[in-house]
Structures are given as structure tokens and as C-alpha cells.
CSV table of N, CA and C in Angstrom, one decimal:
chain,number,residue,atom,x,y,z
A,1,MET,N,0.8,-1.2,0.0
A,1,MET,CA,0.0,0.0,0.0
A,1,MET,C,0.9,1.2,0.0
A,2,SER,N,0.6,2.2,-0.9
A,2,SER,CA,1.3,3.4,-1.0
A,2,SER,C,1.0,4.3,0.2
A,3,ARG,N,2.1,5.1,0.7
A,3,ARG,CA,1.9,6.0,1.7
A,3,ARG,C,1.6,7.4,1.2
A,4,ASP,N,1.5,7.5,-0.1
A,4,ASP,CA,1.2,8.8,-0.8
A,4,ASP,C,-0.2,9.2,-0.7
A,5,PRO,N,-0.6,10.2,0.1
A,5,PRO,CA,-2.0,10.5,0.2
A,5,PRO,C,-2.6,11.1,-1.1
A,6,LEU,N,-1.8,11.5,-2.1
A,6,LEU,CA,-2.3,12.1,-3.3
A,6,LEU,C,-2.5,11.1,-4.4
A,7,GLU,N,-2.0,9.9,-4.2
A,7,GLU,CA,-2.1,8.8,-5.2
A,7,GLU,C,-3.5,8.6,-5.7
A,8,ARG,N,-4.5,8.5,-4.8
A,8,ARG,CA,-5.8,8.2,-5.1
A,8,ARG,C,-6.5,9.2,-6.0
A,9,PHE,N,-6.0,10.4,-6.1
A,9,PHE,CA,-6.6,11.5,-6.9
A,9,PHE,C,-6.3,11.5,-8.3
A,10,GLY,N,-5.5,10.5,-8.8
A,10,GLY,CA,-5.1,10.4,-10.2
A,10,GLY,C,-4.0,11.4,-10.6
A,11,ALA,N,-3.4,11.0,-11.7
A,11,ALA,CA,-2.3,11.8,-12.1
A,11,ALA,C,-2.6,13.1,-12.7
A,12,VAL,N,-1.9,14.1,-12.4
A,12,VAL,CA,-1.9,15.4,-13.0
A,12,VAL,C,-0.5,15.8,-13.3
A,13,PRO,N,-0.2,16.7,-14.2
A,13,PRO,CA,1.1,17.1,-14.5
A,13,PRO,C,1.8,17.6,-13.2
A,14,GLN,N,3.1,17.3,-13.1
A,14,GLN,CA,3.9,17.7,-12.0
A,14,GLN,C,4.7,18.9,-12.4
A,15,PHE,N,4.9,19.8,-11.5
A,15,PHE,CA,5.8,20.9,-11.7
A,15,PHE,C,6.8,21.0,-10.6
A,16,THR,N,7.7,22.0,-10.6
A,16,THR,CA,8.8,22.0,-9.7
A,16,THR,C,8.5,22.9,-8.5
A,17,LEU,N,8.8,22.4,-7.3
A,17,LEU,CA,8.7,23.1,-6.0
A,17,LEU,C,10.1,23.0,-5.3
A,18,THR,N,10.7,24.1,-5.0
A,18,THR,CA,11.9,24.2,-4.3
A,18,THR,C,11.8,25.0,-3.0
A,19,SER,N,12.7,24.9,-2.1
A,19,SER,CA,12.7,25.7,-0.9
A,19,SER,C,14.1,25.9,-0.4
A,20,ASP,N,14.4,27.1,0.2
A,20,ASP,CA,15.6,27.3,0.9
A,20,ASP,C,15.6,26.7,2.3
A,21,ASP,N,14.5,26.2,2.7
A,21,ASP,CA,14.4,25.7,4.1
A,21,ASP,C,14.1,24.2,4.3
A,22,VAL,N,13.5,23.6,3.3
A,22,VAL,CA,13.1,22.2,3.4
A,22,VAL,C,13.5,21.4,2.1
A,23,ALA,N,13.6,20.1,2.3
A,23,ALA,CA,13.9,19.3,1.1
A,23,ALA,C,13.3,17.9,1.3
A,24,ASP,N,13.1,17.2,0.2
A,24,ASP,CA,12.5,15.9,0.2
A,24,ASP,C,13.3,14.9,1.1
A,25,ASP,N,12.6,14.2,1.9
A,25,ASP,CA,13.3,13.1,2.8
A,25,ASP,C,14.3,13.7,3.7
A,26,ARG,N,14.4,15.0,4.0
A,26,ARG,CA,15.3,15.5,4.9
A,26,ARG,C,14.6,16.0,6.1
A,27,PRO,N,15.2,15.9,7.3
A,27,PRO,CA,14.6,16.4,8.5
A,27,PRO,C,14.3,17.9,8.5
A,28,LEU,N,13.1,18.2,9.0
A,28,LEU,CA,12.8,19.7,9.2
A,28,LEU,C,13.7,20.4,10.1
A,29,ALA,N,14.0,21.6,9.8
A,29,ALA,CA,14.9,22.4,10.7
A,29,ALA,C,14.0,22.9,11.9
A,30,ARG,N,14.7,23.3,12.9
A,30,ARG,CA,14.0,23.8,14.1
A,30,ARG,C,13.0,24.9,13.8
A,31,ALA,N,13.2,25.7,12.9
A,31,ALA,CA,12.3,26.8,12.6
A,31,ALA,C,10.9,26.2,12.1
A,32,GLN,N,10.9,25.1,11.5
A,32,GLN,CA,9.6,24.5,11.0
A,32,GLN,C,9.0,23.6,12.0
A,33,TRP,N,9.5,23.5,13.2
A,33,TRP,CA,8.9,22.7,14.3
A,33,TRP,C,8.0,23.6,15.0
A,34,GLY,N,7.0,23.1,15.7
A,34,GLY,CA,6.1,23.8,16.5
A,34,GLY,C,6.8,24.5,17.8
A,35,ALA,N,6.3,25.6,18.2
A,35,ALA,CA,6.9,26.3,19.3
A,35,ALA,C,6.8,25.4,20.6
A,36,GLY,N,5.8,24.6,20.7
A,36,GLY,CA,5.6,23.8,21.9
A,36,GLY,C,6.7,22.7,22.0
A,37,GLY,N,7.4,22.4,20.9
A,37,GLY,CA,8.4,21.4,20.8
A,37,GLY,C,9.8,22.0,20.6
A,38,GLY,N,9.9,23.3,20.9
A,38,GLY,CA,11.2,23.9,20.7
A,38,GLY,C,11.5,24.6,19.4
A,39,GLY,N,10.5,24.6,18.5
A,39,GLY,CA,10.7,25.2,17.2
A,39,GLY,C,10.1,26.6,17.1
A,40,GLY,N,10.1,27.1,15.9
A,40,GLY,CA,9.7,28.5,15.6
A,40,GLY,C,8.3,28.7,15.0
A,41,ASP,N,7.6,27.6,14.6
A,41,ASP,CA,6.3,27.8,13.9
A,41,ASP,C,6.5,28.7,12.7
A,42,ILE,N,7.6,28.6,12.0
A,42,ILE,CA,7.8,29.4,10.8
A,42,ILE,C,7.6,28.6,9.5
A,43,SER,N,6.7,29.1,8.7
A,43,SER,CA,6.4,28.4,7.5
A,43,SER,C,7.7,28.5,6.6
A,44,PRO,N,7.9,27.4,5.8
A,44,PRO,CA,9.1,27.4,5.0
A,44,PRO,C,9.0,28.3,3.8
A,45,GLN,N,10.2,28.8,3.3
A,45,GLN,CA,10.2,29.5,2.0
A,45,GLN,C,9.9,28.5,0.9
A,46,LEU,N,9.1,28.9,0.0
A,46,LEU,CA,8.7,28.0,-1.2
A,46,LEU,C,8.8,28.8,-2.5
A,47,SER,N,9.2,28.1,-3.5
A,47,SER,CA,9.3,28.7,-4.9
A,47,SER,C,8.8,27.6,-5.8
A,48,TRP,N,8.1,28.0,-6.9
A,48,TRP,CA,7.6,27.0,-7.8
A,48,TRP,C,7.7,27.5,-9.2
A,49,SER,N,7.8,26.5,-10.2
A,49,SER,CA,8.0,26.9,-11.6
A,49,SER,C,7.5,25.7,-12.4
A,50,GLY,N,7.3,26.0,-13.7
A,50,GLY,CA,7.0,24.9,-14.7
A,50,GLY,C,5.6,24.4,-14.6
A,51,PHE,N,4.7,25.2,-14.0
A,51,PHE,CA,3.3,24.9,-13.8
A,51,PHE,C,2.6,25.1,-15.2
A,52,PRO,N,1.4,24.5,-15.4
A,52,PRO,CA,0.7,24.6,-16.7
A,52,PRO,C,0.4,26.1,-17.0
A,53,ALA,N,0.5,26.4,-18.2
A,53,ALA,CA,0.2,27.8,-18.7
A,53,ALA,C,-1.2,28.3,-18.4
A,54,GLU,N,-2.1,27.3,-18.3
A,54,GLU,CA,-3.5,27.7,-18.1
A,54,GLU,C,-3.8,28.0,-16.6
A,55,THR,N,-2.8,28.0,-15.7
A,55,THR,CA,-3.0,28.2,-14.3
A,55,THR,C,-3.5,29.6,-14.1
A,56,LYS,N,-4.6,29.7,-13.2
A,56,LYS,CA,-5.2,30.9,-12.9
A,56,LYS,C,-5.0,31.3,-11.4
A,57,SER,N,-4.7,30.3,-10.6
A,57,SER,CA,-4.4,30.6,-9.2
A,57,SER,C,-3.7,29.4,-8.6
A,58,PHE,N,-3.2,29.5,-7.3
A,58,PHE,CA,-2.6,28.4,-6.6
A,58,PHE,C,-3.2,28.3,-5.2
A,59,ALA,N,-3.0,27.1,-4.7
A,59,ALA,CA,-3.3,26.8,-3.3
A,59,ALA,C,-2.1,26.1,-2.8
A,60,VAL,N,-1.7,26.3,-1.5
A,60,VAL,CA,-0.6,25.7,-0.8
A,60,VAL,C,-1.1,25.0,0.4
A,61,THR,N,-0.8,23.7,0.6
A,61,THR,CA,-1.2,23.0,1.8
A,61,THR,C,0.0,22.2,2.3
A,62,ILE,N,0.0,22.1,3.7
A,62,ILE,CA,1.0,21.2,4.3
A,62,ILE,C,0.2,20.3,5.3
A,63,HIS,N,0.4,19.0,5.0
A,63,HIS,CA,-0.4,18.0,5.7
A,63,HIS,C,0.5,16.8,6.1
A,64,ASP,N,0.3,16.3,7.4
A,64,ASP,CA,1.0,15.2,7.9
A,64,ASP,C,0.1,14.0,8.0
A,65,PRO,N,0.1,13.1,7.0
A,65,PRO,CA,-0.8,12.0,7.0
A,65,PRO,C,-0.4,10.9,8.1
A,66,ASP,N,0.8,11.0,8.7
A,66,ASP,CA,1.2,10.1,9.7
A,66,ASP,C,0.8,10.4,11.1
A,67,ALA,N,0.2,11.5,11.3
A,67,ALA,CA,-0.3,11.9,12.6
A,67,ALA,C,-1.3,10.8,13.1
A,68,PRO,N,-1.2,10.5,14.4
A,68,PRO,CA,-2.1,9.4,14.9
A,68,PRO,C,-3.5,9.9,15.2
A,69,THR,N,-4.2,10.3,14.1
A,69,THR,CA,-5.5,10.8,14.2
A,69,THR,C,-6.6,10.0,13.4
A,70,GLY,N,-6.1,9.3,12.4
A,70,GLY,CA,-7.0,8.7,11.5
A,70,GLY,C,-7.3,9.5,10.3
A,71,SER,N,-7.0,10.8,10.4
A,71,SER,CA,-7.2,11.7,9.2
A,71,SER,C,-6.0,12.6,9.0
A,72,GLY,N,-4.9,12.4,9.7
A,72,GLY,CA,-3.7,13.2,9.6
A,72,GLY,C,-3.8,14.5,10.3
A,73,PHE,N,-2.9,15.5,10.0
A,73,PHE,CA,-2.9,16.8,10.7
A,73,PHE,C,-2.6,17.8,9.7
A,74,TRP,N,-3.5,18.8,9.5
A,74,TRP,CA,-3.2,19.9,8.6
A,74,TRP,C,-2.5,21.0,9.3
A,75,HIS,N,-1.3,21.3,8.8
A,75,HIS,CA,-0.4,22.4,9.3
A,75,HIS,C,-0.6,23.7,8.7
A,76,TRP,N,-1.1,23.8,7.5
A,76,TRP,CA,-1.2,25.1,6.8
A,76,TRP,C,-2.1,24.9,5.6
A,77,ALA,N,-2.9,25.9,5.3
A,77,ALA,CA,-3.7,25.9,4.0
A,77,ALA,C,-3.9,27.3,3.6
A,78,VAL,N,-3.4,27.6,2.4
A,78,VAL,CA,-3.5,28.9,1.8
A,78,VAL,C,-4.1,28.8,0.4
A,79,TYR,N,-5.0,29.7,0.0
A,79,TYR,CA,-5.6,29.6,-1.3
A,79,TYR,C,-5.9,31.0,-1.9
A,80,ASN,N,-6.3,31.0,-3.1
A,80,ASN,CA,-6.5,32.2,-3.9
A,80,ASN,C,-5.2,33.0,-4.0
A,81,LEU,N,-4.1,32.3,-4.2
A,81,LEU,CA,-2.8,33.0,-4.6
A,81,LEU,C,-2.9,33.2,-6.0
A,82,PRO,N,-2.7,34.5,-6.5
A,82,PRO,CA,-2.7,34.8,-7.9
A,82,PRO,C,-1.7,34.0,-8.7
A,83,ALA,N,-2.0,33.7,-10.0
A,83,ALA,CA,-1.1,33.0,-10.8
A,83,ALA,C,0.3,33.7,-11.0
A,84,SER,N,0.3,35.0,-10.8
A,84,SER,CA,1.6,35.7,-10.9
A,84,SER,C,2.5,35.5,-9.7
A,85,VAL,N,2.0,34.9,-8.6
A,85,VAL,CA,2.8,34.6,-7.4
A,85,VAL,C,3.5,33.3,-7.6
A,86,THR,N,4.8,33.2,-7.6
A,86,THR,CA,5.5,31.9,-7.7
A,86,THR,C,6.4,31.7,-6.6
A,87,SER,N,6.2,32.4,-5.5
A,87,SER,CA,7.0,32.1,-4.3
A,87,SER,C,6.4,32.7,-3.0
A,88,LEU,N,6.7,32.1,-1.9
A,88,LEU,CA,6.3,32.6,-0.6
A,88,LEU,C,7.5,32.7,0.3
A,89,ALA,N,7.7,33.8,1.0
A,89,ALA,CA,8.9,33.9,1.8
A,89,ALA,C,8.7,33.1,3.1
A,90,ALA,N,9.8,32.7,3.7
A,90,ALA,CA,9.7,32.1,5.0
A,90,ALA,C,8.9,33.0,6.0
A,91,GLY,N,8.0,32.4,6.7
A,91,GLY,CA,7.2,33.2,7.6
A,91,GLY,C,5.9,33.7,7.0
A,92,ALA,N,5.6,33.4,5.8
A,92,ALA,CA,4.4,33.9,5.1
A,92,ALA,C,3.2,33.4,5.9
A,93,GLY,N,3.3,32.3,6.6
A,93,GLY,CA,2.2,31.7,7.3
A,93,GLY,C,2.0,32.2,8.7
A,94,ALA,N,2.5,33.4,9.0
A,94,ALA,CA,2.3,34.0,10.3
A,94,ALA,C,0.8,34.4,10.5
A,95,GLU,N,0.4,34.3,11.7
A,95,GLU,CA,-1.0,34.7,12.1
A,95,GLU,C,-1.4,36.0,11.4
A,96,GLY,N,-2.6,36.0,10.8
A,96,GLY,CA,-3.0,37.3,10.3
A,96,GLY,C,-2.8,37.4,8.8
A,97,GLY,N,-1.8,36.7,8.2
A,97,GLY,CA,-1.6,36.7,6.8
A,97,GLY,C,-1.0,37.9,6.2
A,98,ALA,N,-0.4,38.8,7.0
A,98,ALA,CA,0.1,40.1,6.5
A,98,ALA,C,1.2,39.9,5.4
A,99,SER,N,1.9,38.7,5.4
A,99,SER,CA,3.0,38.5,4.5
A,99,SER,C,2.5,37.8,3.2
A,100,LEU,N,1.2,37.5,3.1
A,100,LEU,CA,0.7,36.9,2.0
A,100,LEU,C,0.3,37.9,0.9
A,101,PRO,N,0.3,37.5,-0.4
A,101,PRO,CA,-0.2,38.5,-1.4
A,101,PRO,C,-1.6,38.9,-1.2
A,102,GLN,N,-2.0,40.0,-1.7
A,102,GLN,CA,-3.3,40.5,-1.6
A,102,GLN,C,-4.3,39.5,-2.3
A,103,GLY,N,-5.4,39.2,-1.6
A,103,GLY,CA,-6.4,38.3,-2.1
A,103,GLY,C,-6.2,36.9,-1.6
A,104,ALA,N,-5.0,36.5,-1.2
A,104,ALA,CA,-4.8,35.2,-0.7
A,104,ALA,C,-5.5,35.1,0.7
A,105,ALA,N,-5.9,33.8,1.0
A,105,ALA,CA,-6.5,33.6,2.3
A,105,ALA,C,-6.0,32.3,2.9
A,106,MET,N,-6.0,32.3,4.3
A,106,MET,CA,-5.6,31.1,5.0
A,106,MET,C,-6.8,30.5,5.7
A,107,LEU,N,-6.8,29.2,5.8
A,107,LEU,CA,-7.9,28.5,6.6
A,107,LEU,C,-7.2,28.1,7.9
A,108,SER,N,-8.1,27.9,8.9
A,108,SER,CA,-7.6,27.4,10.2
A,108,SER,C,-6.9,26.0,10.0
A,109,ASN,N,-5.8,25.8,10.8
A,109,ASN,CA,-5.2,24.5,10.8
A,109,ASN,C,-5.8,23.7,11.9
A,110,GLU,N,-5.3,22.5,12.2
A,110,GLU,CA,-5.8,21.7,13.2
A,110,GLU,C,-5.9,22.3,14.6
A,111,LEU,N,-5.1,23.3,14.9
A,111,LEU,CA,-5.1,24.0,16.2
A,111,LEU,C,-6.1,25.2,16.2
A,112,ARG,N,-6.8,25.3,15.1
A,112,ARG,CA,-7.8,26.4,14.9
A,112,ARG,C,-7.2,27.7,14.8
A,113,SER,N,-6.0,27.8,14.3
A,113,SER,CA,-5.3,29.0,14.1
A,113,SER,C,-5.1,29.2,12.6
A,114,LYS,N,-5.4,30.5,12.1
A,114,LYS,CA,-5.2,30.8,10.7
A,114,LYS,C,-3.7,31.2,10.5
A,115,SER,N,-2.9,30.2,10.6
A,115,SER,CA,-1.4,30.4,10.5
A,115,SER,C,-0.8,29.0,10.2
A,116,PHE,N,0.5,29.0,10.0
A,116,PHE,CA,1.3,27.8,9.9
A,116,PHE,C,1.6,27.3,11.3
A,117,THR,N,1.3,26.0,11.6
A,117,THR,CA,1.7,25.4,12.8
A,117,THR,C,2.8,24.3,12.5
A,118,GLY,N,3.9,24.5,13.2
A,118,GLY,CA,5.1,23.6,12.9
A,118,GLY,C,4.9,22.2,13.3
A,119,ALA,N,5.9,21.3,13.0
A,119,ALA,CA,5.8,19.9,13.3
A,119,ALA,C,5.9,19.7,14.8
A,120,GLY,N,5.4,18.5,15.2
A,120,GLY,CA,5.5,18.1,16.6
A,120,GLY,C,5.1,16.6,16.7
A,121,PRO,N,5.8,15.7,16.0
A,121,PRO,CA,5.3,14.3,16.1
A,121,PRO,C,5.5,13.8,17.5
A,122,PRO,N,4.4,13.1,18.0
A,122,PRO,CA,4.5,12.6,19.3
A,122,PRO,C,5.5,11.4,19.4
A,123,PRO,N,6.2,11.3,20.6
A,123,PRO,CA,7.1,10.1,20.7
A,123,PRO,C,6.4,8.8,20.4
A,124,GLY,N,7.1,7.9,19.8
A,124,GLY,CA,6.6,6.6,19.6
A,124,GLY,C,5.8,6.5,18.3
A,125,THR,N,5.6,7.6,17.5
A,125,THR,CA,4.8,7.5,16.3
A,125,THR,C,5.6,7.4,15.1
A,126,GLY,N,6.9,7.2,15.2
A,126,GLY,CA,7.8,7.0,14.0
A,126,GLY,C,8.1,8.3,13.3
A,127,THR,N,8.5,8.2,12.1
A,127,THR,CA,8.8,9.3,11.2
A,127,THR,C,7.6,9.8,10.5
A,128,HIS,N,7.4,11.1,10.6
A,128,HIS,CA,6.2,11.7,9.9
A,128,HIS,C,6.7,12.4,8.6
A,129,HIS,N,5.8,12.3,7.6
A,129,HIS,CA,6.1,12.9,6.3
A,129,HIS,C,5.2,14.1,6.1
A,130,TYR,N,5.7,15.3,5.8
A,130,TYR,CA,5.0,16.6,5.7
A,130,TYR,C,4.9,16.9,4.3
A,131,TYR,N,3.7,16.6,3.7
A,131,TYR,CA,3.4,16.9,2.3
A,131,TYR,C,3.1,18.3,2.1
A,132,ILE,N,4.1,19.0,1.5
A,132,ILE,CA,4.0,20.4,1.1
A,132,ILE,C,3.6,20.4,-0.4
A,133,VAL,N,2.4,20.8,-0.7
A,133,VAL,CA,1.8,20.7,-2.0
A,133,VAL,C,1.4,22.1,-2.5
A,134,VAL,N,1.8,22.4,-3.7
A,134,VAL,CA,1.3,23.6,-4.4
A,134,VAL,C,0.4,23.1,-5.5
A,135,HIS,N,-0.8,23.5,-5.5
A,135,HIS,CA,-1.8,23.1,-6.4
A,135,HIS,C,-2.0,24.2,-7.5
A,136,ALA,N,-1.8,23.9,-8.7
A,136,ALA,CA,-2.1,24.8,-9.8
A,136,ALA,C,-3.6,24.6,-10.2
A,137,LEU,N,-4.3,25.7,-10.1
A,137,LEU,CA,-5.8,25.6,-10.3
A,137,LEU,C,-6.3,26.3,-11.6
A,138,ASP,N,-7.4,25.9,-12.1
A,138,ASP,CA,-8.0,26.4,-13.3
A,138,ASP,C,-9.0,27.5,-13.1
A,139,VAL,N,-9.1,28.0,-11.9
A,139,VAL,CA,-10.0,29.1,-11.5
A,139,VAL,C,-9.2,30.2,-10.8
A,140,ASP,N,-9.6,31.5,-11.0
A,140,ASP,CA,-9.0,32.6,-10.4
A,140,ASP,C,-9.1,32.6,-8.9
A,141,HIS,N,-10.2,32.0,-8.4
A,141,HIS,CA,-10.5,32.1,-7.0
A,141,HIS,C,-11.5,31.0,-6.6
A,142,LEU,N,-11.2,30.4,-5.5
A,142,LEU,CA,-12.1,29.4,-4.9
A,142,LEU,C,-13.0,30.2,-3.9
A,143,ASP,N,-14.3,30.0,-4.1
A,143,ASP,CA,-15.2,30.7,-3.2
A,143,ASP,C,-15.5,29.8,-2.0
A,144,LEU,N,-14.7,29.8,-1.0
A,144,LEU,CA,-14.8,29.0,0.2
A,144,LEU,C,-15.3,29.8,1.4
A,145,ASP,N,-16.1,29.2,2.2
A,145,ASP,CA,-16.4,29.9,3.5
A,145,ASP,C,-15.1,30.0,4.3
A,146,PRO,N,-14.8,31.2,4.8
A,146,PRO,CA,-13.6,31.4,5.5
A,146,PRO,C,-13.4,30.5,6.8
A,147,GLU,N,-14.5,29.9,7.2
A,147,GLU,CA,-14.4,28.9,8.3
A,147,GLU,C,-14.3,27.5,7.8
A,148,SER,N,-14.1,27.3,6.5
A,148,SER,CA,-13.9,25.9,6.0
A,148,SER,C,-12.7,25.3,6.5
A,149,THR,N,-12.6,24.0,6.4
A,149,THR,CA,-11.4,23.3,6.9
A,149,THR,C,-10.4,23.1,5.7
A,150,PRO,N,-9.2,22.8,5.9
A,150,PRO,CA,-8.3,22.5,4.8
A,150,PRO,C,-8.7,21.3,4.0
A,151,ALA,N,-9.5,20.4,4.6
A,151,ALA,CA,-10.0,19.2,3.8
A,151,ALA,C,-11.0,19.7,2.8
A,152,VAL,N,-11.8,20.7,3.1
A,152,VAL,CA,-12.7,21.3,2.1
A,152,VAL,C,-11.9,22.0,1.0
A,153,LEU,N,-10.8,22.7,1.4
A,153,LEU,CA,-10.0,23.3,0.3
A,153,LEU,C,-9.5,22.1,-0.6
A,154,GLY,N,-9.0,21.0,0.0
A,154,GLY,CA,-8.5,19.9,-0.8
A,154,GLY,C,-9.5,19.4,-1.7
A,155,PHE,N,-10.7,19.2,-1.2
A,155,PHE,CA,-11.8,18.7,-2.0
A,155,PHE,C,-12.1,19.6,-3.2
A,156,ASN,N,-12.1,20.9,-3.0
A,156,ASN,CA,-12.4,21.9,-4.1
A,156,ASN,C,-11.2,22.0,-5.0
A,157,ALA,N,-10.0,22.0,-4.5
A,157,ALA,CA,-8.8,22.0,-5.3
A,157,ALA,C,-8.7,20.8,-6.2
A,158,HIS,N,-9.1,19.6,-5.7
A,158,HIS,CA,-9.1,18.4,-6.5
A,158,HIS,C,-9.8,18.6,-7.8
A,159,PHE,N,-11.0,19.2,-7.8
A,159,PHE,CA,-11.8,19.4,-9.0
A,159,PHE,C,-11.3,20.5,-9.9
A,160,HIS,N,-10.3,21.2,-9.5
A,160,HIS,CA,-9.8,22.3,-10.3
A,160,HIS,C,-8.3,22.2,-10.6
A,161,SER,N,-7.7,21.1,-10.2
A,161,SER,CA,-6.2,20.9,-10.3
A,161,SER,C,-5.8,20.7,-11.8
A,162,LEU,N,-4.9,21.6,-12.2
A,162,LEU,CA,-4.2,21.4,-13.5
A,162,LEU,C,-2.9,20.7,-13.3
A,163,GLY,N,-2.3,20.8,-12.1
A,163,GLY,CA,-1.0,20.2,-11.8
A,163,GLY,C,-0.7,20.4,-10.4
A,164,ARG,N,0.4,19.7,-9.9
A,164,ARG,CA,0.8,19.9,-8.5
A,164,ARG,C,2.3,19.8,-8.4
A,165,ALA,N,2.8,20.4,-7.4
A,165,ALA,CA,4.3,20.3,-7.1
A,165,ALA,C,4.3,19.9,-5.6
A,166,VAL,N,5.2,19.0,-5.3
A,166,VAL,CA,5.3,18.4,-4.0
A,166,VAL,C,6.7,18.3,-3.4
A,167,LEU,N,6.9,18.7,-2.1
A,167,LEU,CA,8.1,18.4,-1.4
A,167,LEU,C,7.6,17.7,-0.1
A,168,VAL,N,8.4,16.7,0.3
A,168,VAL,CA,8.0,15.9,1.5
A,168,VAL,C,9.2,15.8,2.5
A,169,PRO,N,9.4,16.8,3.3
A,169,PRO,CA,10.4,16.7,4.4
A,169,PRO,C,9.8,15.8,5.5
A,170,VAL,N,10.7,15.4,6.4
A,170,VAL,CA,10.3,14.5,7.5
A,170,VAL,C,10.6,15.0,8.9
A,171,ALA,N,10.0,14.4,9.9
A,171,ALA,CA,10.4,14.7,11.3
A,171,ALA,C,10.1,13.5,12.1
A,172,THR,N,10.9,13.3,13.1
A,172,THR,CA,10.6,12.2,14.1
A,172,THR,C,10.8,12.8,15.5
A,173,ALA,N,10.0,12.5,16.4
A,173,ALA,CA,10.1,13.0,17.8
A,173,ALA,C,11.6,12.8,18.2
A,174,GLY,N,12.1,13.9,18.8
A,174,GLY,CA,13.5,13.9,19.3
A,174,GLY,C,14.5,14.4,18.3
A,175,ASP,N,14.0,14.8,17.1
A,175,ASP,CA,14.9,15.3,16.1
A,175,ASP,C,15.6,16.6,16.4
A,176,ILE,N,14.8,17.4,17.2
A,176,ILE,CA,15.4,18.7,17.6
A,176,ILE,C,15.7,18.8,19.1
């Protein structure tokens, strides 16, 4: 059985996602850990390129499917990023969204905060995989209730996805 939570949604064109802060299969830095576990709760810097020409907007999500919840743990969800935006600075996920481009919106994460919440895998739960996904969408704007969950964003993005870019850093309790 695949551990890839995106596999069931079918293939879409892939594009490139890079970061100054995180990398595939590499441990998260202290900055991307939750403050309760000694980290900074700082969303990583992200840049993307090579997305489909028809892209009208982007959504960015960070999800830990390995959290011992049955449904994973949503760390961050941003949508309605204009197609002209191809990067987010480190810390763009700060409470209030002041560092996000105009028109972009954040949804509450699992801690009910409209911000990025860093990693915090509980002891004994093994290595967690943090799926950082940039979704290229065929609409300028998703009309979501601001109190929607990241799962609702994922549902809507699924039906408008032209492509996606993915990075999957990891964390294990005791890494920092």
C-alpha cells in the first residue's frame, strides 16, 4: 500500500517546487517545528515553476498523514494565490496573513489558528512525512467559506487541479 495521500486522486502534471528551508526526505529544521516542541512555527520559504500555462491561481497545503488521528494533521492551508505569485517567503504563514499576497486567504489549521503550525510528532509514532503541495488551479478564485477546513480546500482544489508540485520533508520525535 502506498503512503502517498495524493495517489488516489489520479495523475496530474507535476511541476517544480523548491525551498531554501526544506527538502525531500530531509529532517525539518528547528524553525519549521512547533513552538511547543522547541521550534519556531515558521512556514518554509517556497518557490515553484513549470506549472501549466492555463494556471489561474494556486493553493498551498501542508499535511502530515502520519499523525495518529485517522485523518492526519493539517499544518497550513492557503488559497487564492494569484497565478503571478510563484514564491512565498519564510514566515508567510504568520498569524493574520500580512505576508501573503493581496487576495490570498488562510484557513484554520488543526489547532484552529489561521497560520502555519510547525511539526510536533509525538514520541513513539515514528517518522512523519510533511506533504507540502502547491496546487495549480484552473480558476482565479475558490469561493470557500472562511471557516472551511483544509479538507474542504483539498476537495475543491481536486476538481480544479491542473497540476501539482510536492516536497516531503520528514520529522521524528526527538529530532530537535
